[in-house]
Amino acid sequence: MEGGASAYFFDRPEENRTSSIPAGAQQQIPAFGTGTLGYRSPLSNTTDAPDALFGDSGFLLAQVAVRDRDPVTNRAPVGVRLIPVVDDLALQAIDGTLLRRSRPALFQGLGRRPVAGDRWGDVSGADGNPNPPGGDPYTAFPPAPCTGPGCATRIVPEYQFASSDRDIADFVRQDPASTNLRKPFIGADDRVVTDASSALLCPFNPGTATVTVGAGGLAFTQQVRVLAGSVQRPCGTRPLDPTRFTAPAAPAVAPPAAAPAPAPAGAAPPPVAPPPPPPAPSAPPTPAPAVKAVPPVQPLPPAAPPTEVPPARDLTRAQVPAPPPPPAGGFGRPIPPGGAVIRVLEEKREEELAPESSQAFAAYDVDEGPSVPYGPFVFGIVLLAAFAGASVRPGLRRRNRRAEHAVAVARVEPDPLDPRTRHRRTR
C-alpha cells in the first residue's frame, strides 16, 4: 500500500477467489488468489479445506486500465478473467433440440479437463471405495449455483452462449430471485433480456437456429428446431426480424459510358482506320420444302346392318352373298383417341360373318368330295352283310321251326367323279 500498488495477487491452492485489502478510510486494493492448474478438490461447501465450487480449472488473465489511473494515488483499476483450461467442449441439450414455441429450454456446456492425476480419499471399510472419490473431470458452463456464505468471492470461468437467429431463439437472462432455472427475467419493457452468460434458451418463433457455446478457445455448435405454438409471455413477445419480409433489391443498372473528351487545339487529328472490307457474298438460302396440308380427319360412316341369309340347306357356296366391303379409306385414316371406331367396325363384321359360317356347313359342295370313289365298296359291304344274315337264319328255323325273311337296305351316295354311279340307287 505504501508503494501505491493497484492490486495484489497470491497463490490459493485449488481455488479462484477475489477479495479486498483496506487502503485507508475510503480506498481498497483488490486481491486475487488462484491455483487451479493442478488438482481439484472433491469436496464442496467446506470451510477448512479447498471448496470444489471455487476450483474450476483455468488461469487468471489480469487487465489494467492505465488510462483511468488516479494521478493522486497513482493507482489504476484492475480486473481479471478466468480462462478455462479444457481439452474438449460439448453442448448438452437438457430439454432436447425439438422445442415448442414460448416454452423455455435449458442447455449446459461441458468442458473436459486435461487428463492428469487426481487426489483420492482414504478407502472406506464399508464398501472398499475411496472417500472422497476424486474431483469432477468436467467444468460446467455455467457453473453450478453457489448458495454458500462466500459466493461473492467466486471467480466464474469465462464462457459465452450465442444464437445464429435471435428472432427464432435466443439465450436470455435467468430470474435471480427464483430457484427455477427455467424462469426468464422480465425487463422494464415487459420483455426478456438477452444474456450471453445464461444457458436458458427462449424460443420465439417457428424456425431453425444454430446455438453455440464457446470456452477456452473452443466452440461447439448444435442446431435446434422450434415448432409452432401459442404466443404467450415471456417468450412470445419478440417478433420476427423485418428483413425476412423485405423483397430483394433490383440489380443495379450500369451508367452509360461517358463521351470521349475533345482533342486539344493544335493537336493532330487521330488517325482514321480504313473501312473494313465488304463481306463475301453468301450463298442464297435453300428454300424449305413445301409442306402439304393434311385434310382434317372425317368421322367414319356407320357400319352397315347385318345381311339376312336364307336357310343353309338351300344354299351353296356360290349362292352365299359376300359380306359388304369396309368403307373406302376407313382403315387408312388416323385412329381417334381410344381407337373405338376401328374396333366397332371389326366386331360388327365378325357378327355378320358368324351366321354365314354356322349355316354354310349344311350346303353340299361338289369340289369338297373325296378323290377316290367309295360307292362300290359300300355296295360290296352291304351284300356281304346280307349273305351273312342268310347263313345264320337256317339254324334258327330248325330251332324255332318258323321261317323269317331278312331284308337289307343300302343307300349308296353317287360319286361325283364317277359318271357311272351318279344316278345309281340300290336296294
Coordinates of N, CA and C in Angstrom, one line a residue, residues 10-141:
F10 N -1.9 -13.6 -5.2 CA -1.3 -14.6 -4.3 C -1.8 -15.9 -4.8
D11 N -1.1 -17.0 -4.2 CA -1.4 -18.4 -4.5 C -2.4 -18.9 -3.6
R12 N -3.5 -19.4 -4.2 CA -4.6 -20.0 -3.4 C -4.8 -21.4 -4.0
P13 N -4.4 -22.5 -3.3 CA -4.4 -23.8 -3.9 C -5.9 -24.3 -4.2
E14 N -6.1 -24.7 -5.4 CA -7.4 -25.4 -5.8 C -8.6 -24.4 -5.7
E15 N -8.4 -23.1 -5.7 CA -9.5 -22.2 -5.7 C -9.1 -20.9 -6.5
N16 N -10.2 -20.2 -7.0 CA -10.1 -18.9 -7.6 C -11.0 -18.0 -6.9
R17 N -10.5 -17.0 -6.1 CA -11.3 -16.1 -5.3 C -10.7 -14.7 -5.4
T18 N -11.6 -13.8 -5.1 CA -11.2 -12.4 -5.1 C -11.7 -11.8 -3.7
S19 N -10.9 -10.8 -3.3 CA -11.2 -10.1 -2.0 C -10.6 -8.7 -2.1
S20 N -10.6 -8.0 -1.0 CA -10.0 -6.6 -1.0 C -9.2 -6.4 0.3
I21 N -8.2 -5.5 0.2 CA -7.4 -5.1 1.3 C -7.6 -3.6 1.5
P22 N -8.0 -3.2 2.8 CA -8.2 -1.8 3.1 C -7.0 -1.0 2.8
A23 N -7.2 0.2 2.2 CA -6.1 1.1 2.0 C -6.5 2.5 2.4
G24 N -6.7 2.7 3.6 CA -7.2 3.9 4.1 C -8.7 3.9 4.4
A25 N -9.2 5.1 4.7 CA -10.6 5.1 5.1 C -11.5 4.9 4.0
Q26 N -11.2 5.3 2.8 CA -12.1 5.2 1.6 C -11.6 4.5 0.5
Q27 N -10.4 3.9 0.6 CA -9.8 3.2 -0.6 C -9.5 1.7 -0.2
Q28 N -9.6 0.9 -1.2 CA -9.3 -0.5 -1.1 C -8.5 -1.0 -2.3
I29 N -7.7 -2.0 -2.0 CA -6.9 -2.6 -3.1 C -7.5 -4.0 -3.3
P30 N -7.8 -4.4 -4.6 CA -8.3 -5.7 -4.9 C -7.2 -6.8 -4.7
A31 N -7.6 -8.0 -4.3 CA -6.7 -9.1 -4.1 C -7.3 -10.3 -4.8
F32 N -6.4 -11.0 -5.5 CA -6.9 -12.2 -6.3 C -6.0 -13.4 -6.0
G33 N -6.7 -14.5 -5.6 CA -6.0 -15.7 -5.3 C -6.4 -16.8 -6.3
T34 N -5.4 -17.5 -6.9 CA -5.6 -18.5 -7.9 C -4.6 -19.7 -7.7
G35 N -5.1 -20.8 -8.1 CA -4.2 -22.0 -8.1 C -5.0 -23.3 -8.5
T36 N -5.6 -23.2 -9.7 CA -6.4 -24.3 -10.2 C -5.8 -25.0 -11.5
L37 N -4.5 -25.0 -11.6 CA -3.9 -25.7 -12.7 C -3.5 -27.1 -12.4
G38 N -3.7 -27.5 -11.1 CA -3.4 -28.9 -10.7 C -4.6 -29.7 -10.3
Y39 N -4.5 -30.2 -9.1 CA -5.7 -31.0 -8.6 C -6.9 -30.1 -8.3
R40 N -8.0 -30.8 -8.2 CA -9.3 -30.1 -7.9 C -9.9 -30.8 -6.7
S41 N -10.4 -30.0 -5.8 CA -10.9 -30.5 -4.6 C -12.2 -31.3 -4.9
P42 N -12.4 -32.5 -4.3 CA -13.6 -33.3 -4.5 C -14.7 -32.8 -3.5
L43 N -14.5 -31.9 -2.6 CA -15.4 -31.5 -1.6 C -16.0 -30.2 -1.9
S44 N -17.3 -30.0 -1.4 CA -18.0 -28.7 -1.6 C -18.5 -28.2 -0.3
N45 N -18.5 -26.8 -0.2 CA -19.1 -26.1 0.9 C -18.3 -26.5 2.2
T46 N -17.0 -26.4 2.2 CA -16.2 -26.6 3.3 C -15.5 -25.3 3.7
T47 N -15.1 -25.3 5.0 CA -14.5 -24.0 5.5 C -13.0 -24.2 5.8
D48 N -12.6 -25.3 6.1 CA -11.2 -25.5 6.4 C -10.4 -26.2 5.3
A49 N -11.0 -26.4 4.1 CA -10.3 -27.1 3.0 C -10.8 -26.4 1.7
P50 N -10.0 -26.6 0.6 CA -10.4 -26.0 -0.6 C -11.9 -26.5 -1.0
D51 N -12.6 -25.6 -1.6 CA -14.0 -25.8 -1.9 C -14.1 -26.1 -3.4
A52 N -14.8 -27.2 -3.8 CA -14.9 -27.5 -5.2 C -15.7 -26.5 -6.0
L53 N -16.6 -25.7 -5.4 CA -17.3 -24.7 -6.1 C -16.4 -23.6 -6.6
F54 N -15.2 -23.4 -6.1 CA -14.3 -22.4 -6.5 C -13.1 -22.9 -7.2
G55 N -13.2 -24.2 -7.6 CA -12.0 -24.8 -8.2 C -12.1 -25.1 -9.7
D56 N -12.8 -24.3 -10.4 CA -12.9 -24.5 -11.9 C -11.5 -24.4 -12.5
S57 N -11.1 -25.3 -13.4 CA -9.8 -25.3 -13.9 C -9.6 -24.2 -14.9
G58 N -8.5 -23.4 -14.7 CA -8.2 -22.3 -15.5 C -7.1 -21.4 -15.0
F59 N -6.8 -20.4 -15.7 CA -5.7 -19.4 -15.3 C -6.3 -18.0 -15.4
L60 N -5.8 -17.1 -14.5 CA -6.3 -15.8 -14.5 C -5.5 -14.9 -15.4
L61 N -6.2 -14.0 -16.1 CA -5.6 -13.0 -17.0 C -6.0 -11.7 -16.5
A62 N -4.9 -10.9 -16.0 CA -5.1 -9.6 -15.4 C -5.2 -8.5 -16.5
Q63 N -6.1 -7.6 -16.2 CA -6.3 -6.4 -17.1 C -6.2 -5.1 -16.3
V64 N -5.3 -4.2 -16.7 CA -5.0 -3.0 -16.0 C -5.5 -1.8 -16.9
A65 N -6.4 -1.0 -16.4 CA -6.9 0.2 -17.2 C -6.0 1.4 -16.9
V66 N -4.9 1.5 -17.7 CA -3.9 2.5 -17.4 C -4.5 3.9 -17.7
R67 N -5.4 4.0 -18.6 CA -6.0 5.4 -19.0 C -6.8 5.9 -17.8
D68 N -7.3 5.0 -16.9 CA -8.1 5.5 -15.8 C -7.3 5.6 -14.5
R69 N -6.0 5.7 -14.6 CA -5.1 5.8 -13.4 C -5.4 7.1 -12.7
D70 N -5.4 7.0 -11.3 CA -5.7 8.2 -10.5 C -4.3 8.9 -10.3
P71 N -4.2 10.2 -10.7 CA -2.9 10.9 -10.6 C -2.5 11.2 -9.2
V72 N -3.5 11.1 -8.2 CA -3.1 11.4 -6.8 C -2.5 10.2 -6.2
T73 N -3.2 9.1 -6.3 CA -2.7 7.8 -5.6 C -1.8 7.0 -6.5
N74 N -1.8 7.3 -7.8 CA -1.1 6.5 -8.8 C -1.6 5.1 -8.9
R75 N -2.9 4.8 -8.7 CA -3.5 3.5 -8.8 C -4.4 3.5 -10.0
A76 N -4.5 2.3 -10.7 CA -5.4 2.1 -11.8 C -6.3 1.0 -11.5
P77 N -7.5 1.0 -12.1 CA -8.4 -0.1 -11.9 C -7.8 -1.4 -12.5
V78 N -8.0 -2.6 -11.8 CA -7.5 -3.9 -12.2 C -8.7 -4.9 -12.2
G79 N -8.8 -5.7 -13.3 CA -9.7 -6.7 -13.4 C -9.1 -8.0 -13.8
V80 N -9.8 -9.1 -13.7 CA -9.2 -10.5 -14.1 C -10.3 -11.2 -14.9
R81 N -9.8 -12.1 -15.7 CA -10.6 -13.1 -16.5 C -10.1 -14.5 -16.2
L82 N -11.0 -15.4 -15.9 CA -10.6 -16.8 -15.7 C -10.8 -17.5 -17.0
I83 N -9.7 -17.9 -17.7 CA -9.7 -18.6 -18.9 C -9.7 -20.1 -18.6
P84 N -10.8 -20.8 -19.0 CA -10.9 -22.2 -18.7 C -9.8 -23.0 -19.5
V85 N -9.3 -24.0 -18.9 CA -8.3 -24.9 -19.5 C -9.1 -26.3 -19.7
V86 N -9.4 -26.5 -20.9 CA -10.2 -27.7 -21.3 C -9.6 -28.3 -22.6
D87 N -9.7 -29.6 -22.7 CA -9.3 -30.4 -23.9 C -10.4 -30.6 -24.9
D88 N -11.6 -30.6 -24.4 CA -12.8 -30.8 -25.3 C -14.0 -30.1 -24.8
L89 N -14.9 -29.8 -25.7 CA -16.1 -29.0 -25.3 C -17.3 -29.6 -26.0
A90 N -18.4 -29.6 -25.3 CA -19.7 -30.1 -25.8 C -20.8 -29.3 -25.3
L91 N -22.0 -29.4 -26.0 CA -23.2 -28.7 -25.6 C -24.3 -29.7 -25.3
Q92 N -24.8 -29.7 -24.1 CA -25.8 -30.7 -23.7 C -27.2 -30.0 -23.7
A93 N -28.1 -30.6 -24.5 CA -29.5 -30.0 -24.6 C -30.3 -30.8 -23.6
I94 N -30.5 -30.2 -22.4 CA -31.2 -30.9 -21.3 C -32.7 -31.1 -21.7
D95 N -33.3 -30.2 -22.4 CA -34.7 -30.3 -22.8 C -34.9 -30.7 -24.2
G96 N -33.8 -31.1 -24.9 CA -33.9 -31.6 -26.3 C -33.7 -30.4 -27.2
T97 N -33.6 -30.8 -28.5 CA -33.4 -29.8 -29.6 C -34.6 -29.6 -30.4
L98 N -35.7 -30.3 -30.1 CA -37.0 -30.0 -30.8 C -37.9 -29.3 -29.8
L99 N -38.0 -28.0 -29.9 CA -38.7 -27.2 -28.9 C -40.0 -26.7 -29.4
R100 N -40.8 -26.3 -28.5 CA -42.1 -25.7 -28.7 C -42.1 -24.2 -28.5
R101 N -42.7 -23.5 -29.3 CA -42.7 -22.0 -29.2 C -43.2 -21.5 -27.8
S102 N -42.5 -20.5 -27.3 CA -42.9 -19.9 -26.0 C -42.6 -20.8 -24.8
R103 N -41.9 -21.9 -25.0 CA -41.5 -22.7 -23.8 C -40.0 -22.7 -23.6
P104 N -39.5 -22.1 -22.5 CA -38.1 -22.0 -22.3 C -37.4 -23.4 -22.2
A105 N -36.2 -23.5 -22.7 CA -35.4 -24.7 -22.6 C -34.0 -24.5 -22.0
L106 N -33.5 -25.5 -21.3 CA -32.3 -25.3 -20.6 C -31.2 -26.1 -21.3
F107 N -30.0 -25.4 -21.5 CA -28.8 -26.0 -22.0 C -27.7 -26.0 -21.0
Q108 N -26.6 -26.7 -21.3 CA -25.4 -26.7 -20.4 C -24.2 -27.1 -21.3
G109 N -23.1 -26.3 -21.1 CA -21.8 -26.6 -21.7 C -20.9 -27.4 -20.8
L110 N -20.2 -28.4 -21.4 CA -19.3 -29.3 -20.6 C -17.9 -29.2 -21.2
G111 N -17.0 -28.8 -20.4 CA -15.6 -28.8 -20.8 C -14.8 -29.9 -20.1
R112 N -14.1 -30.8 -20.9 CA -13.3 -31.8 -20.3 C -12.0 -31.3 -19.9
R113 N -11.6 -31.5 -18.6 CA -10.4 -31.0 -18.1 C -9.2 -31.9 -18.7
P114 N -8.0 -31.4 -18.7 CA -6.9 -32.2 -19.2 C -6.7 -33.4 -18.4
V115 N -6.3 -34.5 -19.1 CA -6.1 -35.8 -18.4 C -4.9 -35.7 -17.6
A116 N -5.0 -35.9 -16.3 CA -3.9 -35.7 -15.3 C -4.3 -36.5 -14.1
G117 N -3.4 -36.4 -13.1 CA -3.7 -37.1 -11.8 C -4.8 -36.5 -11.0
D118 N -5.2 -37.2 -10.0 CA -6.3 -36.8 -9.2 C -6.0 -37.2 -7.8
R119 N -6.6 -36.5 -6.8 CA -6.4 -36.9 -5.4 C -7.6 -37.6 -4.9
W120 N -7.4 -38.8 -4.4 CA -8.4 -39.7 -3.9 C -8.3 -39.7 -2.4
G121 N -9.5 -39.9 -1.7 CA -9.5 -40.0 -0.3 C -9.2 -41.4 0.2
D122 N -9.3 -41.6 1.5 CA -9.0 -42.9 2.1 C -10.1 -43.9 1.7
V123 N -9.6 -45.2 1.6 CA -10.5 -46.3 1.3 C -11.5 -46.6 2.4
S124 N -12.7 -46.6 2.1 CA -13.7 -46.9 3.1 C -13.8 -48.4 3.5
G125 N -13.9 -48.7 4.8 CA -14.0 -50.1 5.1 C -15.4 -50.7 4.8
A126 N -16.4 -49.9 4.6 CA -17.7 -50.4 4.4 C -17.9 -51.0 2.9
D127 N -17.5 -50.2 2.0 CA -17.7 -50.6 0.6 C -16.4 -50.7 -0.2
G128 N -15.2 -50.4 0.4 CA -14.0 -50.5 -0.3 C -13.7 -49.4 -1.3
N129 N -14.5 -48.4 -1.4 CA -14.3 -47.3 -2.3 C -13.6 -46.1 -1.6
P130 N -12.8 -45.3 -2.4 CA -12.2 -44.2 -1.8 C -13.2 -43.1 -1.4
N131 N -13.0 -42.4 -0.3 CA -13.9 -41.4 0.2 C -13.0 -40.2 0.6
P132 N -13.1 -39.1 -0.1 CA -13.9 -38.8 -1.3 C -13.4 -39.5 -2.6
P133 N -14.2 -39.7 -3.6 CA -13.8 -40.4 -4.8 C -13.0 -39.7 -5.8
G134 N -12.7 -38.4 -5.6 CA -11.9 -37.6 -6.5 C -12.7 -36.4 -7.1
G135 N -12.0 -35.6 -7.8 CA -12.6 -34.4 -8.3 C -13.4 -34.6 -9.6
D136 N -14.3 -33.7 -9.9 CA -15.1 -33.7 -11.1 C -14.2 -33.5 -12.3
P137 N -14.2 -34.4 -13.3 CA -13.3 -34.2 -14.5 C -13.9 -33.1 -15.5
Y138 N -15.1 -32.6 -15.3 CA -15.7 -31.7 -16.2 C -15.9 -30.3 -15.5
T139 N -15.7 -29.3 -16.4 CA -16.0 -27.9 -16.0 C -17.4 -27.5 -16.6
A140 N -18.4 -27.2 -15.8 CA -19.7 -26.9 -16.3 C -19.8 -25.4 -16.7
F141 N -20.5 -25.1 -17.8 CA -20.8 -23.8 -18.2 C -22.3 -23.6 -18.4

